[in-house]
Short mmCIF file of C-alpha atoms in Angstrom, two decimals:
data_model
loop_
_atom_site.label_atom_id
_atom_site.label_comp_id
_atom_site.label_asym_id
_atom_site.label_seq_id
_atom_site.Cartn_x
_atom_site.Cartn_y
_atom_site.Cartn_z
CA MET A 1 7.61 5.55 -76.69
CA ILE A 2 7.60 5.66 -80.47
CA PRO A 3 9.40 2.48 -81.60
CA LYS A 4 11.99 4.24 -83.73
CA GLU A 5 15.29 6.02 -83.26
CA ILE A 6 14.43 9.66 -82.57
CA ASP A 7 16.34 10.87 -85.66
CA ASP A 8 14.16 8.64 -87.88
CA ILE A 9 10.76 9.77 -86.56
CA LYS A 10 8.53 11.61 -89.03
CA LEU A 11 5.26 13.47 -88.55
CA SER A 12 3.38 10.55 -90.14
CA ASP A 13 4.72 8.22 -87.40
CA ILE A 14 3.32 10.50 -84.71
CA GLU A 15 -0.05 10.72 -86.45
CA ILE A 16 -0.29 6.92 -86.63
CA ILE A 17 0.62 6.52 -82.95
CA PHE A 18 -1.92 9.19 -81.99
CA LYS A 19 -4.74 7.50 -83.92
CA GLU A 20 -3.93 4.09 -82.46
CA ASN A 21 -3.67 5.18 -78.83
CA ASP A 22 -5.51 8.48 -78.50
CA ARG A 23 -4.57 8.58 -74.80
CA GLU A 24 -1.51 9.13 -72.63
CA LEU A 25 0.44 5.93 -71.95
CA ARG A 26 3.17 5.03 -69.51
CA THR A 27 5.85 5.72 -72.14
CA LEU A 28 4.13 8.40 -74.20
CA GLU A 29 2.48 11.73 -73.49
CA PHE A 30 0.88 14.19 -75.90
CA LYS A 31 0.80 17.91 -75.06
CA ARG A 32 -0.85 20.71 -77.00
CA GLU A 33 1.82 23.22 -76.02
CA ILE A 34 4.53 23.97 -73.51
CA THR A 35 4.56 27.11 -71.39
CA LEU A 36 7.50 27.80 -69.11
CA SER A 37 6.72 31.35 -68.12
CA ASN A 38 6.60 30.81 -64.35
CA SER A 39 7.96 28.56 -61.61
CA LYS A 40 4.86 26.38 -61.37
CA GLU A 41 4.96 25.52 -65.08
CA LYS A 42 8.68 24.74 -64.96
CA LYS A 43 8.24 22.44 -61.95
CA GLU A 44 5.39 20.63 -63.72
CA PHE A 45 7.52 20.17 -66.84
CA LEU A 46 10.49 18.88 -64.83
CA ALA A 47 8.19 16.50 -62.95
CA ASP A 48 7.11 15.04 -66.31
CA ILE A 49 10.72 14.62 -67.45
CA SER A 50 11.95 13.02 -64.21
CA SER A 51 8.93 10.69 -64.00
CA PHE A 52 9.87 9.10 -67.34
CA ALA A 53 13.56 8.76 -66.33
CA ASN A 54 12.59 7.17 -62.99
CA SER A 55 10.32 4.64 -64.72
CA VAL A 56 10.95 3.05 -68.12
CA GLY A 57 11.68 6.12 -70.23
CA GLY A 58 9.41 7.64 -72.83
CA ASP A 59 8.54 10.41 -75.28
CA ILE A 60 6.77 13.70 -74.69
CA ILE A 61 5.23 14.93 -77.95
CA LEU A 62 4.53 18.68 -78.03
CA GLY A 63 2.15 20.12 -80.60
CA ILE A 64 -0.48 17.37 -80.38
CA ASP A 65 -3.97 18.14 -79.10
CA GLU A 66 -5.34 15.06 -77.31
CA LYS A 67 -8.64 15.40 -79.18
CA LEU A 68 -7.80 17.15 -82.45
CA GLY A 69 -4.38 15.67 -83.24
CA VAL A 70 -1.56 17.71 -84.79
CA LYS A 71 -1.65 21.36 -83.75
CA PRO A 72 1.93 22.60 -84.21
CA ILE A 73 3.44 25.10 -81.79
CA GLU A 74 4.36 28.50 -83.18
CA ILE A 75 8.00 29.25 -82.36
CA ASP A 76 9.85 32.25 -83.83
CA ASP A 77 13.40 31.22 -82.84
CA ILE A 78 13.57 27.42 -82.63
CA ASP A 79 17.25 27.26 -81.67
CA SER A 80 16.81 29.57 -78.67
CA PHE A 81 13.66 27.72 -77.66
CA LEU A 82 15.42 24.34 -77.66
CA LEU A 83 18.40 25.72 -75.73
CA ARG A 84 16.02 27.05 -73.09
CA ILE A 85 14.34 23.66 -72.66
CA GLU A 86 17.71 21.89 -72.47
CA SER A 87 18.93 24.38 -69.85
CA ILE A 88 15.85 23.89 -67.67
CA ILE A 89 16.25 20.09 -67.80
CA ARG A 90 19.99 20.29 -67.13
CA THR A 91 19.76 22.60 -64.12
CA GLY A 92 16.45 21.56 -62.55
CA ILE A 93 16.94 17.82 -61.96
CA GLU A 94 19.53 15.91 -59.88
CA PRO A 95 21.33 13.77 -60.67
CA LYS A 96 21.42 15.01 -64.24
CA ILE A 97 19.62 12.86 -66.81
CA GLY A 98 22.05 11.71 -69.50
CA ASN A 99 21.18 11.54 -73.18
CA CYS A 100 17.84 13.34 -72.98
CA ARG A 101 17.22 14.43 -76.59
CA ILE A 102 14.90 16.83 -78.41
CA LYS A 103 13.90 16.72 -82.07
CA GLU A 104 11.92 19.36 -83.89
CA ILE A 105 9.70 18.53 -86.87
CA LYS A 106 8.89 21.57 -88.98
CA VAL A 107 5.27 21.49 -90.12
CA GLU A 108 5.20 24.92 -91.73
CA GLU A 109 7.02 28.22 -91.36
CA ASN A 110 7.74 28.84 -87.62
CA LYS A 111 5.42 25.99 -86.61
CA TYR A 112 6.76 22.77 -85.09
CA VAL A 113 5.98 19.49 -83.44
CA LEU A 114 8.63 18.62 -80.83
CA ILE A 115 9.69 15.23 -79.50
CA ILE A 116 11.46 15.07 -76.14
CA ARG A 117 12.92 11.59 -75.61
CA ILE A 118 13.80 10.69 -72.03
CA PRO A 119 15.77 7.45 -71.59
CA LYS A 120 15.24 5.08 -68.69
CA SER A 121 17.85 6.05 -66.14
CA TYR A 122 20.13 3.56 -64.42
CA ILE A 123 21.30 6.10 -61.86
CA SER A 124 17.78 6.90 -60.64
CA PRO A 125 15.91 8.14 -58.74
CA HIS A 126 16.08 11.69 -60.08
CA ARG A 127 14.73 14.54 -57.99
CA VAL A 128 13.22 17.83 -59.21
CA THR A 129 15.43 20.39 -57.48
CA PHE A 130 14.23 23.57 -59.21
CA GLU A 131 13.65 26.26 -56.58
CA SER A 132 14.02 23.65 -53.79
CA HIS A 133 11.04 21.62 -55.03
CA ASP A 134 12.87 18.44 -53.90
CA LYS A 135 10.34 15.82 -55.01
CA PHE A 136 10.64 12.46 -56.78
CA TYR A 137 8.16 11.26 -59.41
CA GLY A 138 7.34 7.97 -61.09
CA ARG A 139 5.07 7.14 -63.99
CA GLY A 140 2.19 4.75 -64.58
CA GLU A 141 -0.65 4.23 -67.04
CA ASN A 142 -2.40 7.37 -65.81
CA GLY A 143 0.60 9.66 -65.93
CA LYS A 144 3.06 10.86 -63.31
CA TYR A 145 2.74 10.54 -59.55
CA PRO A 146 4.91 11.41 -56.51
CA LEU A 147 6.96 8.45 -55.27
CA ASP A 148 6.10 7.30 -51.77
CA VAL A 149 8.72 6.07 -49.30
CA TYR A 150 8.38 2.43 -50.35
CA GLN A 151 8.65 3.23 -54.08
CA LEU A 152 11.58 5.54 -53.46
CA ARG A 153 13.41 2.85 -51.50
CA ASN A 154 12.90 0.33 -54.33
CA SER A 155 14.17 2.85 -56.86
CA PHE A 156 17.38 3.40 -54.90
CA LEU A 157 17.86 -0.36 -54.46
CA SER A 158 17.30 -1.03 -58.17
CA SER A 159 19.92 1.55 -59.15
CA GLU A 160 22.38 0.20 -56.57
CA ASN A 161 21.79 -3.36 -57.83
CA ALA A 162 22.81 -2.35 -61.37
CA LYS A 163 26.02 -0.76 -60.01
CA ASN A 164 26.81 -3.88 -57.94
CA ARG A 165 26.37 -6.09 -61.00
CA ILE A 166 28.77 -3.87 -62.94
CA ASN A 167 31.32 -4.13 -60.13
CA ASP A 168 30.95 -7.92 -59.97
CA PHE A 169 31.44 -8.22 -63.75
CA LEU A 170 34.46 -5.94 -63.65
CA GLN A 171 36.12 -7.80 -60.78
CA ASP A 172 35.57 -11.11 -62.56
CA ARG A 173 37.20 -9.75 -65.73
CA ILE A 174 40.17 -8.32 -63.81
CA ASN A 175 40.72 -11.67 -62.05
CA LYS A 176 40.60 -13.50 -65.38
CA ILE A 177 43.08 -11.11 -66.99
CA ILE A 178 45.47 -11.36 -64.04
CA SER A 179 45.28 -15.17 -64.21
CA SER A 180 45.75 -15.10 -68.04
CA GLU A 181 42.23 -16.38 -68.82
CA THR A 182 42.02 -14.08 -71.83
CA PRO A 183 40.74 -14.50 -75.43
CA LEU A 184 44.36 -14.63 -76.62
CA LYS A 185 47.61 -15.20 -74.74
CA LEU A 186 49.29 -12.09 -73.40
CA PRO A 187 52.94 -11.85 -72.36
CA LYS A 188 53.71 -11.45 -68.67
CA GLY A 189 54.39 -7.97 -67.39
CA ALA A 190 52.62 -4.65 -67.05
CA ARG A 191 49.19 -4.55 -68.70
CA LEU A 192 46.65 -1.83 -69.22
CA MET A 193 42.96 -2.78 -68.87
CA LEU A 194 40.27 -0.42 -70.12
CA HIS A 195 36.54 -1.16 -69.85
CA ILE A 196 33.72 0.84 -71.41
CA ILE A 197 30.43 -0.28 -69.89
CA PRO A 198 27.01 0.98 -71.00
CA ILE A 199 24.84 1.05 -67.88
CA GLU A 200 22.02 -0.30 -70.04
CA SER A 201 23.92 -3.60 -70.26
CA PHE A 202 23.09 -4.32 -66.61
CA GLY A 203 19.82 -2.47 -66.16
CA ASN A 204 17.92 -3.62 -69.24
CA PRO A 205 20.21 -6.16 -70.93
CA LYS A 206 19.92 -6.76 -74.65
CA GLU A 207 22.17 -8.44 -77.16
CA TYR A 208 23.56 -6.54 -80.13
CA ASP A 209 24.05 -8.06 -83.56
CA LEU A 210 27.83 -7.90 -83.70
CA MET A 211 27.84 -9.85 -86.95
CA GLU A 212 27.24 -6.50 -88.60
CA ILE A 213 30.90 -5.76 -87.87
CA ILE A 214 32.01 -8.96 -89.60
CA ARG A 215 29.69 -8.21 -92.53
CA ASP A 216 31.27 -4.74 -92.66
CA LYS A 217 27.84 -3.10 -92.68
CA TYR A 218 29.13 0.17 -91.29
CA GLY A 219 32.60 0.19 -92.82
CA ILE A 220 34.18 0.38 -89.38
CA LYS A 221 37.37 -1.15 -88.06
CA ILE A 222 37.77 -2.22 -84.45
CA SER A 223 41.49 -1.96 -83.88
CA PRO A 224 42.96 -2.62 -80.43
CA ILE A 225 45.11 -0.14 -78.52
CA ASP A 226 48.54 0.42 -80.10
CA SER A 227 47.96 -1.97 -83.02
CA ASN A 228 49.96 0.04 -85.58
CA GLY A 229 47.53 -1.12 -88.25
CA ARG A 230 48.46 -4.79 -87.82
CA TYR A 231 45.48 -6.62 -86.42
CA GLY A 232 43.01 -9.38 -87.09
CA GLN A 233 39.53 -10.11 -85.80
CA ARG A 234 37.32 -13.13 -85.26
CA ILE A 235 34.10 -14.25 -83.64
CA ASN A 236 34.35 -15.88 -80.22
CA PHE A 237 31.97 -17.06 -77.49
CA ASP A 238 31.59 -13.61 -75.92
CA GLY A 239 31.18 -11.65 -79.16
CA ILE A 240 33.98 -10.36 -81.38
CA VAL A 241 37.66 -10.00 -80.56
CA SER A 242 40.25 -8.03 -82.52
CA TYR A 243 43.93 -8.43 -81.72
CA ARG A 244 47.32 -7.09 -82.65
CA SER A 245 48.98 -9.53 -85.01
CA ASP A 246 52.57 -10.05 -83.86
CA GLY A 247 53.23 -13.22 -85.85
CA SER A 248 53.40 -15.50 -82.81
CA ASP A 249 51.15 -17.44 -80.44
CA PHE A 250 50.91 -14.34 -78.27
CA THR A 251 49.30 -10.97 -78.78
CA SER A 252 50.30 -7.77 -77.03
CA SER A 253 46.89 -6.12 -77.40
CA TYR A 254 43.29 -7.22 -77.84
CA LEU A 255 39.86 -5.64 -77.97
CA GLN A 256 36.84 -7.70 -76.92
CA ILE A 257 33.33 -6.47 -77.76
CA PHE A 258 30.75 -8.35 -75.73
CA ARG A 259 27.27 -9.01 -77.08
CA LYS A 260 25.77 -6.81 -74.35
CA GLY A 261 27.72 -3.81 -75.65
CA ILE A 262 30.62 -3.90 -73.19
CA ILE A 263 34.11 -3.05 -74.48
CA GLU A 264 37.26 -4.58 -72.97
CA ALA A 265 40.68 -3.42 -74.22
CA VAL A 266 43.85 -4.97 -72.81
CA ASN A 267 47.36 -3.94 -73.84
CA SER A 268 50.95 -4.72 -72.87
CA SER A 269 52.84 -3.33 -75.89
CA ILE A 270 52.81 0.23 -74.54
CA PHE A 271 55.14 -0.89 -71.76
CA SER A 272 57.19 -3.44 -73.73
CA ALA A 273 59.79 -1.05 -75.16
CA SER A 274 60.89 -0.05 -71.67
CA VAL A 275 60.12 -3.26 -69.79
CA GLN A 276 63.74 -3.82 -68.76
CA ASP A 277 63.94 -0.39 -67.16
CA LYS A 278 60.36 -0.59 -65.85
CA LEU A 279 59.21 2.72 -67.28
CA ILE A 280 55.71 4.09 -67.86
CA PRO A 281 56.05 6.00 -71.17
CA SER A 282 53.64 8.79 -70.24
CA THR A 283 53.51 10.64 -73.57
CA TYR A 284 53.14 7.49 -75.64
CA LEU A 285 50.53 6.05 -73.25
CA GLU A 286 48.47 9.25 -73.32
CA LYS A 287 48.62 9.54 -77.11
CA GLU A 288 47.47 5.95 -77.61
CA LEU A 289 44.57 6.28 -75.15
CA ILE A 290 43.42 9.56 -76.71
CA TYR A 291 43.45 8.00 -80.17
CA PHE A 292 41.77 4.79 -79.05
CA ILE A 293 38.93 6.47 -77.11
CA GLY A 294 38.16 8.78 -80.02
CA ASN A 295 38.11 5.86 -82.46
CA ILE A 296 36.17 3.38 -80.32
CA PHE A 297 33.40 5.86 -79.53
CA ASP A 298 32.94 6.42 -83.27
CA VAL A 299 32.39 2.65 -83.46
CA ILE A 300 30.10 2.60 -80.40
CA LYS A 301 27.94 5.36 -81.87
CA LYS A 302 27.58 3.57 -85.21
CA LEU A 303 26.66 0.34 -83.45
CA LYS A 304 24.08 2.34 -81.41
CA PHE A 305 25.29 1.24 -77.99
CA LYS A 306 23.28 3.50 -75.70
CA PRO A 307 24.78 5.98 -73.21
CA PRO A 308 25.41 6.63 -70.40
CA PHE A 309 28.72 4.80 -69.97
CA PHE A 310 31.27 4.04 -67.28
CA LEU A 311 34.95 4.21 -68.30
CA ILE A 312 37.16 2.16 -65.99
CA LEU A 313 40.95 1.92 -66.15
CA ASN A 314 43.36 -0.38 -64.32
CA ILE A 315 47.09 -0.95 -64.84
CA ILE A 316 48.46 -4.16 -63.32
CA ASP A 317 51.91 -5.58 -62.56
CA ILE A 318 53.25 -2.04 -62.38
CA LYS A 319 55.20 -2.23 -59.11
CA ASP A 320 58.66 -0.59 -59.12
CA PHE A 321 57.98 1.24 -62.41
CA LYS A 322 59.22 4.80 -62.94
CA LEU A 323 57.54 7.56 -64.92
CA ALA A 324 59.07 8.52 -68.27
CA THR A 325 57.98 12.12 -68.81
CA GLY A 326 58.93 12.39 -72.47
CA GLY A 327 58.45 9.99 -75.37
CA ARG A 328 59.06 6.35 -74.58
CA GLY A 329 61.64 6.98 -71.88
CA ASP A 330 64.07 9.82 -72.56
CA ALA A 331 63.43 11.50 -69.20
CA PHE A 332 62.24 10.09 -65.92
CA GLU A 333 62.33 10.46 -62.16
CA ASN A 334 63.98 7.97 -59.81
CA TYR A 335 60.84 7.47 -57.73
CA ARG A 336 59.34 3.99 -58.21
CA LEU A 337 55.79 2.82 -57.54
CA GLU A 338 55.25 0.85 -54.36
CA ARG A 339 51.96 -0.72 -55.51
CA ASN A 340 51.30 -3.41 -58.10
CA ILE A 341 47.92 -2.19 -59.39
CA LEU A 342 46.83 1.32 -60.30
CA SER A 343 43.02 1.49 -60.12
CA PHE A 344 41.68 4.80 -61.40
CA ASN A 345 38.44 6.51 -60.48
CA GLU A 346 35.71 5.61 -62.94
CA ILE A 347 34.66 8.25 -65.46
CA PHE A 348 30.91 8.59 -65.97
CA ILE A 349 29.81 9.76 -69.43
CA GLU A 350 26.23 10.93 -69.94
CA ASP A 351 26.51 11.00 -73.75
CA TYR A 352 28.97 10.19 -76.53
CA PRO A 353 32.09 12.24 -75.66
CA GLU A 354 33.17 15.12 -77.89
CA SER A 355 36.79 15.37 -76.76
CA PRO A 356 38.81 12.44 -75.40
CA VAL A 357 41.54 14.94 -74.54
CA LYS A 358 39.33 16.67 -71.98
CA LEU A 359 37.73 13.42 -70.86
CA LEU A 360 40.96 11.60 -70.03
CA ARG A 361 42.84 14.40 -68.33
CA ILE A 362 41.82 13.26 -64.85
CA TRP A 363 43.47 9.85 -65.42
CA PHE A 364 46.65 11.36 -66.85
CA ASP A 365 46.87 13.79 -63.93
CA HIS A 366 46.57 10.89 -61.49
CA ILE A 367 49.42 8.99 -63.17
CA TRP A 368 51.75 11.98 -62.90
CA GLN A 369 50.60 12.72 -59.36
CA ALA A 370 51.60 9.17 -58.35
CA PHE A 371 55.17 10.32 -59.03
CA GLY A 372 54.95 13.65 -57.22
CA TYR A 373 53.88 15.99 -60.04
CA GLU A 374 50.97 18.43 -59.72
CA GLY A 375 49.42 17.00 -62.88
CA CYS A 376 50.07 15.81 -66.40
CA GLY A 377 52.81 17.91 -67.98
CA ASN A 378 51.41 17.53 -71.48
CA TYR A 379 48.39 19.75 -70.83
CA ARG A 380 48.46 23.50 -71.20
CA ASN A 381 46.03 26.37 -71.71
CA TYR A 382 45.42 27.03 -75.37
CA LYS A 383 42.79 29.59 -76.48
CA ASN A 384 40.88 29.00 -73.23
CA GLU A 385 40.58 25.29 -74.04
CA LEU A 386 42.28 22.29 -72.50
CA SER A 387 44.82 20.94 -74.93
CA TRP A 388 47.36 18.18 -74.97
CA THR A 389 50.60 18.41 -76.89
CA ASP A 390 53.51 16.05 -77.43
CA GLY A 391 55.64 18.73 -79.05
CA SER A 392 54.75 17.79 -82.62
CA ALA A 393 50.96 18.05 -82.54
CA THR A 394 48.21 19.58 -80.43
CA TYR A 395 44.97 17.74 -79.79
CA ILE A 396 41.86 19.75 -78.92
#
C-alpha cells in the first residue's frame, strides 16, 4: 500500500514505488489494464478486491505495466467507468466492503492511472458472490489465493474476536456510567449514552494525536450534546473531554474522545426540563441527536478516524417515563415504560454518513414504537426523500 492518504497520492509517488519494488507485494498490485467484459474477468477482479480486504488491505494500481512502468488506460467517460467499477464491487461481494475508494490520476487527455484502495476489513471474511461464485480469498507475497478451511475458520474467529472486544469495552463503559465513574460528575436521573466506535480501534489499534484539537490545528470545536454553546474542554487520562459548563461541580453533558478514536457522549440535560413528570421530549431529543451526529462526524472526518463505525445508543434510568410527542412536553400519552434501560440496535456505518436524518430514523422509530406508535411522527415523505420536521424547519 502506498504510504499516503489516497487523496494525496500523485503520479510521481506511484513511479517511485514501482521503481523500488518492481513486483507485486502483499499490499500492492500493479495491473496494465482492467477488462470487465465477461463473467470470468469480473470474478477475477472481485477475487483481487476481496483478497485485500480479507488480509491487511492494499492498493491496486491500474495503468502500470509490470515491466515498462506507467502505461495509462484510455477511458472516454471516466465518471461512467468509475461508477461501473463501484457497482461491481458493491454487488459482487458479501458482506459489502466499507470505504473502498477509487482515485483517478489524469496523465493526458482521456488517459488515466487508477488507484483502488481496499481497507483491511474487520467484518471479514468477504465472499465473492457474483453469479454464485461463492469463494473466499486471502493474500500473500505471491498474490491472492483461495482460503482453505483452516484459514477460513481463523478469519471468522478474528472478526468475532474484534466484535467481542468492542462489546466488552462497551459494557465496561456502561457499568462505569451507571456507577457514576465518569470524567465529570453527572446528576442522577435519566441519561443518554451514545458511542461511536471505529472498528479499526479494536482490530488494528493505533493512537491518534488528539493534541491537534487543543492546538486548534483544524479549527474544530468538540461540543457535547445539548451544550447550547456553553462548554469547556481539557486533556484527561483517556484523551480529551469536553463538557457543558453549568457553573457548578456537576455537568449535564460531556463528550469523551479516546486516543483510539472512540467517541463517548453522555447527556442528562435533554431530560432535565421534564424530570418531575418523567417525560421523554421526543422532538427535542431527535433534534439534538441529528445536530450532534452531523457535527461530530465532521470532526471525525477531519481527525481522519477511519470507517467503518458502530453507533450504539443506550438510555438509562428511564423507567416509568412517558413520551412527549411535541416539543419538550406539550403532548404525551399516559403509557409509561416498564423497563429501566433502553438498549437500541447498533447502527453499522460503512463510510462517513451523508445524512444523520436518514441514519437515525431507526432509533427514533423504536422510541415511538415503545409507546405504541407505528414510528416516529416527525418523519414524512418529502420529494421522495426521508425528511424530519419539527414544524419550524425541515432537515434533509
